[in-house]
Amino acid sequence: MPPHGRRRNCHLLLLLSLVTFLVTTASAASAVLGIDIGTEYIKAALVKPGIPLEIVLTKDSKRKEAAAVAFKPLRTKSSSSSSDAFPERLYGGDALALSARYPSDVYLNLKPLLGLKAKNNGFVKEYSAWHPGLKIVETQERGTVSFQSESFVEGEDPFTVEELLAMEFQNIKSNAEAFAGKGSMIRDVVLSIPGFYTAEEKRAIQVAADLADLRVLAMTSDGLSVGLNYATSRTFPVVKGTVKPEYHLVYDMGAGSTTATILRFQGKNVKDVGKFNKTVQDVQVLGVGWDKTLGGDAFNGLILEDLITKFGDSKRIKALGADASFIKKDGRTVAKLWKEVERLRQVLSANTEATSSFEGLLYEDVNFKYKLTRAEFESLTAKYTERVRFPIMQALSLAKLDLVDLESVILHGGAVRTPFVQKELESIIGSHKVRTNVNSDEAACFGAAFKAAGISPSFRVKEIRVGDVAAHAVGLSWVSDGKERQQKLFQQSSHTGTEKQVPFKITEDFSFSLHQQILDGVEGTRDIPISRIQTLNLTASVKELTEKSGCSIAGVNTTFSIRLSPINGLPEVTRGSVSCEAVETKKGDFVDNVKGLFGFGSKKGEQDTLGSESETSSTSSKAATESPAAPPSKSSASEPKASSSKTTEKPKDAKKKIEVVYVGISVNETGLPQFSPSELRRIKDRMASFDASDRNRKLREEALNTLEGYTYKARDLIEDEGFVKASTGQERAKIEEKFKTASDWLYGDGADASREELKSRLKELRDLVDPIQKRKEEALKRPQEVKSLQDSLEQTKGLIEMVRLQAAKASEAAASASASSASSASEAQATPQTTSTVDDGFADLEEEPSTTSTKPATASKVPEMPTYSTEDIADMSRTHESIKKWLDDKLAEQEKLGPTDDPVILSSDLAAKSKELNKVVMEVLQKKMQVPPKPKSSKKPKKSKTKSPKKSKTTSSNSSSTSAAAESDIPKVDKEGDAVNPGEIEEGKDEL
């Protein structure tokens, strides 16, 4: 068992390790992520201790990732039933690069498809026309959009939009964890989504996040995210007197949609800790307007239509007997055109014309050139000009503001850079109010990450209070007395987190439904169901109130608390209850009941009289004890009267109180059918199989690269001078043949070989090369290691001789010291005690002579024992001889071998022998360094001092006293300049 001190150190080390582990784990777990889910690009920002607010870079070190995922098919089609190998997944730009080769397996710009039915939907038809290579199918039981992949066997379950979006989330999460550092794990996230998202779209986003193992802290609208980022670097005045809040409009036009958000910025004085107040920034959404199909993809679609029309009218296409409708059905051709259309539109944002050349279109047999001017482009998009205005007017109407009330218009989104869009905005609001003072690509992403940091308890950020709006009105419907009734709960401008108490005059179990009233921009309105709530014990709860509390049925109120969730903005029922007004019956509490049980009772009525009398008697007796002659107290005589007056007092009126019983409820989500647990498990298993396949593919690629690199390395080794000396011609010929075969195999059948086969091939090559390489390395290292060991042996030999000589001298000295110690002891016993006086050298000073003391006999020194024993010398000698013999034998054997033979003595063996020799020597030398503890010295007896007259001194003493007397006339001072007594100085010296 270790000593107590060492055990304490072990416990301390264990505690320190535990704290370090907890701090590291907390640091890793405290990272949060903000994701801006765009139609064309996905951006993410990370907040982590040490990383305040940074954009997550892609694997290509880009600041945004294209919202695309692709399956690169294998030579044989995959199947979930045999999950050994799945298609390779590629993301972002790598996925888009495959769109022309594999148009049926590149899934891009999926966000607008969330929550949409696959059939009879205008946008789904338009999306299918833009991407004809994709095979859109209907999800079983749900009817939403799914994709059938051609990389899998027929009959494989299709991929839902939620599953594909979850894969993109996984890629973002992986990039963020790599960016955060080794060992980081990120789960908490805030998602920035369009403000017009309905319950169906928000639930689809939530499913995708759950599949990607992300925990959604909140969903915030894009406009609020931009406004939050705008407020982080600004301070707004407190509204009072003539100071008014600032109103700004965030106009966000992305690839898929356009939104306009009215924001109010102001400072607020709120209560702080104690009696203090503090000023916080307040950002509130007042109104939102949108157009769900106005964006960059719509503009690209117009250019694509014009391009295909002109391409179909070309002579080459007509000669082939094809036309525009034929081109639109060819997935490869349209994929190439779509990729180029995006570039053309971006070029026209800064130039007046753009050109593009296409090669190998339509079965790689047709070339085509296309030119488009800005004027032609604006002519194509003329029908969209008026739609730029609509979201602004809708938002102003909801916020009850006018254009003149706006301080500025903050632009956000990639499509907002389109020239005709900016011209239209300037004509509506004025060029002086159009601002580009935020990053139009990353502001929403930064705002979402800032909110995530504010929600997380691990960070302390600038206090900015925000409020989002529902964007869609929420209604309530139920059946009462055989009639269907409806009630509007929340308006479009109602803020998230708002809670309402909804009363019902129903006393039996019933159900009610919540729904959203959707205003689809320019398309009109429609209602979509959200949830159905069923009471579980309403009837029983009402019966309990009537029987136990005496309430009447007419007096029972049924109430439900419904709020807009602060996480996703959807309505949710927080609690339900029934209540009534009942007469309160006075009941004693637990203490009173216990008193009554033991006979003490309540101090009311007669009990009060007894209590008063006892108090009076005790008070009188106490007064008598303290002052026997004191007269009786008047107050004590009057107490019985007060007690009797209490007994005749009339009882007060009975109090009334509210009796409440909570009602249990069950909530069923309505609208689009939700994923069943078995379906979610199937999707998660397939995603896990994809992950395992990707990991195995990565390991296989590493093995392939290692084998390929080794074949190139072998070519250089064969020509190396040292390698040639250490190998025979036959060995080199065999190696060259093997490496040539391996190289040919790599570029043939080896391209599809498994990881195990690649590792086996590499092992065969290493078995040929490694022995020769080892000979070469040993020939270089061996001389130096041999010389080092020989030097150590010589030094050890000299050390052994020195230790032997020192041990012999120590033994002789010990014997001599023992003899002298014995003679000194006998002399001390024969010597009588003598009185000695000590001359302290201060003859001229008053001195207190000490009492006569006897001087004890001087103890002789204990002879010092030898530091090294004979066993130490023997150990060193034995080790030295064995290692020297081993070295001589091995060197003799090695001299008989040639340079192409395997060595019998290795540099590692020589180093091990040197270490063994040094260990033995150091163990012996450390004994010399160990210092034994000092023995405790006995305290000297104190001297008793008595005054006595001075004794005469010798001549030298007289001369010293004369000199001292001459100096005594000079006053002596201490360090602070005060005169001191010479006797005090001498006394101080004696003490020192």
Coordinates of N, CA and C in Angstrom, one line a residue, residues 467-591:
G467 N -38.6 38.9 -31.1 CA -39.9 38.4 -31.2 C -40.3 38.2 -32.6
D468 N -40.7 36.9 -32.9 CA -41.1 36.6 -34.3 C -42.7 36.5 -34.3
V469 N -43.2 36.5 -35.5 CA -44.7 36.4 -35.6 C -45.1 35.1 -36.2
A470 N -46.4 34.8 -36.0 CA -46.9 33.5 -36.5 C -47.0 33.5 -38.0
A471 N -47.2 34.6 -38.7 CA -47.2 34.7 -40.2 C -48.5 34.1 -40.7
H472 N -49.1 33.2 -40.0 CA -50.4 32.6 -40.5 C -51.3 32.6 -39.3
A473 N -52.6 33.0 -39.5 CA -53.6 33.0 -38.5 C -53.9 31.6 -38.0
V474 N -54.2 31.4 -36.8 CA -54.5 30.1 -36.2 C -56.0 30.1 -35.7
G475 N -56.7 29.1 -36.0 CA -58.1 29.0 -35.6 C -58.4 27.7 -34.8
L476 N -59.5 27.7 -34.2 CA -60.0 26.6 -33.3 C -61.4 26.2 -33.8
S477 N -61.6 24.9 -33.9 CA -62.9 24.4 -34.2 C -63.3 23.2 -33.3
W478 N -64.6 23.2 -33.0 CA -65.1 22.1 -32.2 C -66.6 22.0 -32.4
V479 N -67.2 20.9 -31.9 CA -68.6 20.7 -32.1 C -69.3 20.8 -30.7
S480 N -70.3 21.6 -30.7 CA -71.1 21.9 -29.4 C -72.6 21.9 -29.7
D481 N -73.4 21.1 -29.0 CA -74.8 21.0 -29.2 C -75.1 20.6 -30.7
G482 N -74.3 19.8 -31.2 CA -74.5 19.3 -32.6 C -74.2 20.3 -33.7
K483 N -73.6 21.4 -33.3 CA -73.2 22.4 -34.3 C -71.7 22.6 -34.3
E484 N -71.1 22.8 -35.5 CA -69.7 23.0 -35.6 C -69.4 24.5 -35.4
R485 N -68.5 24.7 -34.5 CA -68.2 26.1 -34.1 C -66.7 26.4 -34.4
Q486 N -66.4 27.6 -34.7 CA -65.0 28.1 -34.9 C -64.7 29.3 -34.2
Q487 N -63.4 29.5 -33.9 CA -62.9 30.7 -33.2 C -61.5 31.0 -33.7
K488 N -61.2 32.2 -34.0 CA -59.8 32.6 -34.3 C -59.1 32.9 -33.1
L489 N -57.9 32.2 -32.9 CA -57.1 32.3 -31.7 C -56.0 33.4 -31.9
F490 N -55.2 33.2 -32.9 CA -54.1 34.1 -33.1 C -54.2 34.7 -34.5
Q491 N -53.7 36.0 -34.6 CA -53.6 36.7 -35.9 C -52.3 36.4 -36.5
Q492 N -52.1 36.9 -37.8 CA -50.9 36.8 -38.5 C -49.7 37.5 -37.7
S493 N -50.1 38.6 -37.1 CA -49.1 39.4 -36.4 C -48.9 39.0 -34.9
S494 N -49.5 37.9 -34.5 CA -49.3 37.4 -33.1 C -47.9 36.9 -32.9
H495 N -47.3 37.3 -31.8 CA -45.9 36.9 -31.6 C -45.8 35.5 -31.0
T496 N -44.7 34.8 -31.4 CA -44.5 33.5 -30.8 C -44.3 33.6 -29.3
G497 N -44.7 32.6 -28.6 CA -44.7 32.6 -27.1 C -45.9 33.2 -26.5
T498 N -46.8 33.8 -27.3 CA -48.0 34.3 -26.8 C -49.0 33.2 -26.3
E499 N -49.6 33.3 -25.2 CA -50.5 32.3 -24.6 C -51.8 32.8 -24.3
K500 N -52.9 32.1 -24.7 CA -54.2 32.5 -24.4 C -55.0 31.4 -23.7
Q501 N -56.0 31.9 -22.8 CA -56.8 31.0 -22.1 C -58.2 30.9 -22.8
V502 N -58.5 29.8 -23.3 CA -59.7 29.5 -24.1 C -60.8 28.8 -23.3
P503 N -61.9 29.5 -23.0 CA -62.9 28.9 -22.1 C -63.9 28.1 -23.0
F504 N -64.5 27.0 -22.4 CA -65.5 26.2 -23.1 C -66.6 26.0 -22.1
K505 N -67.9 26.0 -22.5 CA -69.0 25.7 -21.7 C -69.4 24.2 -22.0
I506 N -68.4 23.4 -21.8 CA -68.6 21.9 -22.0 C -68.1 21.2 -20.8
T507 N -68.9 20.3 -20.3 CA -68.6 19.5 -19.1 C -68.5 18.0 -19.3
E508 N -68.4 17.6 -20.5 CA -68.2 16.2 -20.9 C -67.0 16.1 -21.8
D509 N -66.4 14.9 -21.9 CA -65.3 14.7 -22.7 C -65.6 15.1 -24.2
F510 N -64.7 15.8 -24.8 CA -64.9 16.3 -26.2 C -63.6 16.4 -26.8
S511 N -63.6 16.8 -28.1 CA -62.3 17.1 -28.8 C -62.5 18.4 -29.6
F512 N -61.4 19.0 -29.9 CA -61.3 20.2 -30.7 C -60.1 20.2 -31.6
S513 N -60.1 21.0 -32.6 CA -59.0 21.0 -33.6 C -58.4 22.3 -33.8
L514 N -57.1 22.4 -34.1 CA -56.4 23.6 -34.4 C -56.0 23.5 -35.9
H515 N -56.1 24.7 -36.5 CA -55.7 24.8 -37.9 C -55.1 26.1 -38.2
Q516 N -54.3 26.1 -39.3 CA -53.7 27.4 -39.8 C -54.5 27.9 -41.1
Q517 N -54.6 29.2 -41.1 CA -55.2 29.8 -42.3 C -54.1 30.3 -43.1
I518 N -53.8 29.7 -44.2 CA -52.6 30.0 -45.0 C -53.0 31.0 -46.1
L519 N -52.2 32.1 -46.1 CA -52.3 33.1 -47.2 C -51.1 32.9 -48.1
D520 N -51.3 32.2 -49.3 CA -50.3 31.8 -50.2 C -49.9 33.0 -51.1
G521 N -49.5 34.1 -50.6 CA -49.1 35.2 -51.4 C -50.1 35.6 -52.4
V522 N -49.8 35.5 -53.6 CA -50.8 35.9 -54.7 C -51.8 34.8 -55.0
E523 N -51.7 33.6 -54.4 CA -52.5 32.5 -54.7 C -53.8 32.4 -53.9
G524 N -54.0 33.2 -52.9 CA -55.2 33.1 -52.1 C -55.0 32.5 -50.8
T525 N -56.1 32.0 -50.1 CA -56.0 31.4 -48.8 C -56.5 30.0 -48.8
R526 N -56.1 29.2 -47.8 CA -56.6 27.9 -47.6 C -56.3 27.5 -46.1
D527 N -57.0 26.5 -45.6 CA -56.9 26.1 -44.3 C -56.2 24.7 -44.3
I528 N -55.2 24.5 -43.4 CA -54.6 23.2 -43.2 C -54.7 22.8 -41.7
P529 N -55.1 21.6 -41.5 CA -55.2 21.2 -40.1 C -53.8 21.0 -39.4
I530 N -53.8 21.2 -38.1 CA -52.5 21.1 -37.4 C -52.6 19.9 -36.4
S531 N -53.6 19.9 -35.5 CA -53.7 18.9 -34.5 C -55.1 18.7 -34.0
R532 N -55.4 17.6 -33.5 CA -56.7 17.3 -32.8 C -56.4 17.0 -31.4
I533 N -57.1 17.6 -30.4 CA -56.9 17.4 -29.0 C -58.2 16.8 -28.4
Q534 N -58.0 15.7 -27.7 CA -59.0 14.9 -27.1 C -58.9 14.9 -25.6
T535 N -59.9 15.3 -24.9 CA -59.9 15.3 -23.4 C -60.0 13.8 -22.9
L536 N -59.4 13.5 -21.8 CA -59.3 12.2 -21.3 C -60.2 12.0 -20.0
N537 N -60.3 13.0 -19.2 CA -61.0 12.8 -17.9 C -61.8 14.0 -17.6
L538 N -62.3 14.7 -18.6 CA -63.1 15.9 -18.3 C -64.4 15.5 -17.6
T539 N -65.1 14.5 -18.0 CA -66.4 14.1 -17.3 C -66.1 13.7 -15.9
A540 N -65.1 13.0 -15.6 CA -64.7 12.6 -14.2 C -64.3 13.8 -13.4
S541 N -63.6 14.7 -14.0 CA -63.2 15.9 -13.2 C -64.4 16.8 -12.8
V542 N -65.3 16.9 -13.7 CA -66.5 17.7 -13.4 C -67.3 17.0 -12.3
K543 N -67.4 15.7 -12.4 CA -68.1 14.9 -11.3 C -67.5 15.1 -10.0
E544 N -66.1 15.1 -10.0 CA -65.4 15.3 -8.7 C -65.7 16.7 -8.1
L545 N -65.8 17.7 -9.0 CA -66.1 19.0 -8.5 C -67.5 19.1 -7.9
T546 N -68.4 18.5 -8.5 CA -69.8 18.6 -8.1 C -70.0 17.8 -6.8
E547 N -69.4 16.7 -6.7 CA -69.6 15.9 -5.5 C -68.8 16.3 -4.3
K548 N -67.5 16.6 -4.5 CA -66.7 16.9 -3.3 C -66.7 18.4 -2.9
S549 N -66.8 19.3 -3.9 CA -66.8 20.7 -3.6 C -68.2 21.4 -3.6
G550 N -69.2 20.6 -4.0 CA -70.6 21.1 -4.0 C -70.9 22.1 -5.1
C551 N -70.1 22.1 -6.2 CA -70.3 23.0 -7.3 C -71.5 22.5 -8.1
S552 N -72.2 23.5 -8.7 CA -73.3 23.1 -9.7 C -72.7 23.0 -11.1
I553 N -73.4 22.2 -11.9 CA -72.9 22.0 -13.3 C -72.8 23.4 -14.0
A554 N -73.7 24.3 -13.7 CA -73.7 25.6 -14.4 C -72.5 26.4 -14.0
G555 N -72.0 26.2 -12.8 CA -70.9 27.0 -12.4 C -69.5 26.4 -12.7
V556 N -69.4 25.3 -13.4 CA -68.2 24.7 -13.8 C -67.7 25.4 -15.1
N557 N -66.4 25.8 -15.1 CA -65.8 26.4 -16.3 C -64.7 25.5 -16.8
T558 N -64.7 25.2 -18.1 CA -63.6 24.4 -18.7 C -62.7 25.3 -19.5
T559 N -61.4 25.3 -19.2 CA -60.4 26.2 -19.8 C -59.2 25.5 -20.3
F560 N -58.7 25.9 -21.5 CA -57.5 25.3 -22.0 C -56.5 26.5 -22.3
S561 N -55.2 26.3 -22.0 CA -54.2 27.2 -22.3 C -53.5 26.8 -23.6
I562 N -53.5 27.7 -24.6 CA -53.0 27.5 -25.9 C -52.0 28.6 -26.2
R563 N -50.8 28.2 -26.7 CA -49.8 29.2 -27.0 C -49.1 28.9 -28.3
L564 N -48.4 29.9 -28.9 CA -47.6 29.7 -30.0 C -46.2 29.3 -29.6
S565 N -45.8 28.1 -29.9 CA -44.5 27.6 -29.4 C -43.4 28.5 -29.7
P566 N -42.5 28.8 -28.7 CA -41.4 29.7 -28.9 C -40.3 28.9 -29.8
I567 N -40.4 27.6 -30.0 CA -39.4 26.9 -30.7 C -39.7 26.9 -32.2
N568 N -41.0 26.6 -32.6 CA -41.3 26.5 -34.0 C -42.5 27.4 -34.4
G569 N -43.1 28.1 -33.5 CA -44.2 29.0 -33.8 C -45.5 28.3 -34.0
L570 N -45.6 27.0 -33.8 CA -46.9 26.3 -34.1 C -47.7 26.3 -32.8
P571 N -49.0 26.3 -32.9 CA -49.9 26.3 -31.7 C -49.8 25.0 -30.9
E572 N -49.8 25.1 -29.6 CA -49.7 23.9 -28.8 C -50.5 24.1 -27.5
V573 N -51.1 23.1 -27.0 CA -51.9 23.1 -25.8 C -51.0 22.8 -24.6
T574 N -50.9 23.8 -23.7 CA -50.0 23.6 -22.6 C -50.7 22.9 -21.4
R575 N -52.0 23.2 -21.2 CA -52.7 22.5 -20.1 C -54.2 22.7 -20.2
G576 N -55.0 21.9 -19.6 CA -56.4 22.1 -19.5 C -56.9 21.9 -18.1
S577 N -58.0 22.5 -17.7 CA -58.5 22.4 -16.4 C -60.0 22.7 -16.3
V578 N -60.6 22.3 -15.3 CA -62.0 22.7 -14.9 C -62.0 23.3 -13.6
S579 N -62.8 24.3 -13.4 CA -62.8 25.0 -12.1 C -64.2 25.5 -11.8
C580 N -64.4 25.8 -10.5 CA -65.7 26.4 -10.0 C -65.4 27.1 -8.7
E581 N -66.4 27.9 -8.3 CA -66.3 28.7 -7.1 C -67.1 27.9 -6.0
A582 N -66.3 27.6 -4.9 CA -66.9 26.8 -3.9 C -66.7 27.5 -2.5
V583 N -67.6 27.1 -1.5 CA -67.5 27.6 -0.2 C -66.4 27.0 0.6
E584 N -65.5 27.8 1.1 CA -64.4 27.2 1.8 C -64.8 26.8 3.2
T585 N -64.5 25.5 3.6 CA -64.8 25.0 4.9 C -63.5 25.0 5.7
K586 N -63.5 25.6 6.9 CA -62.3 25.8 7.6 C -61.9 24.5 8.2
K587 N -60.7 24.1 7.9 CA -60.1 22.8 8.4 C -58.8 23.1 9.1
G588 N -58.5 22.5 10.2 CA -57.3 22.7 10.8 C -56.1 22.1 10.0
D589 N -55.0 22.7 10.2 CA -53.9 22.1 9.5 C -53.3 20.9 10.2
F590 N -52.2 20.4 9.8 CA -51.7 19.2 10.4 C -51.3 19.3 11.8
V591 N -50.7 20.5 12.1 CA -50.2 20.8 13.5 C -51.4 20.8 14.4

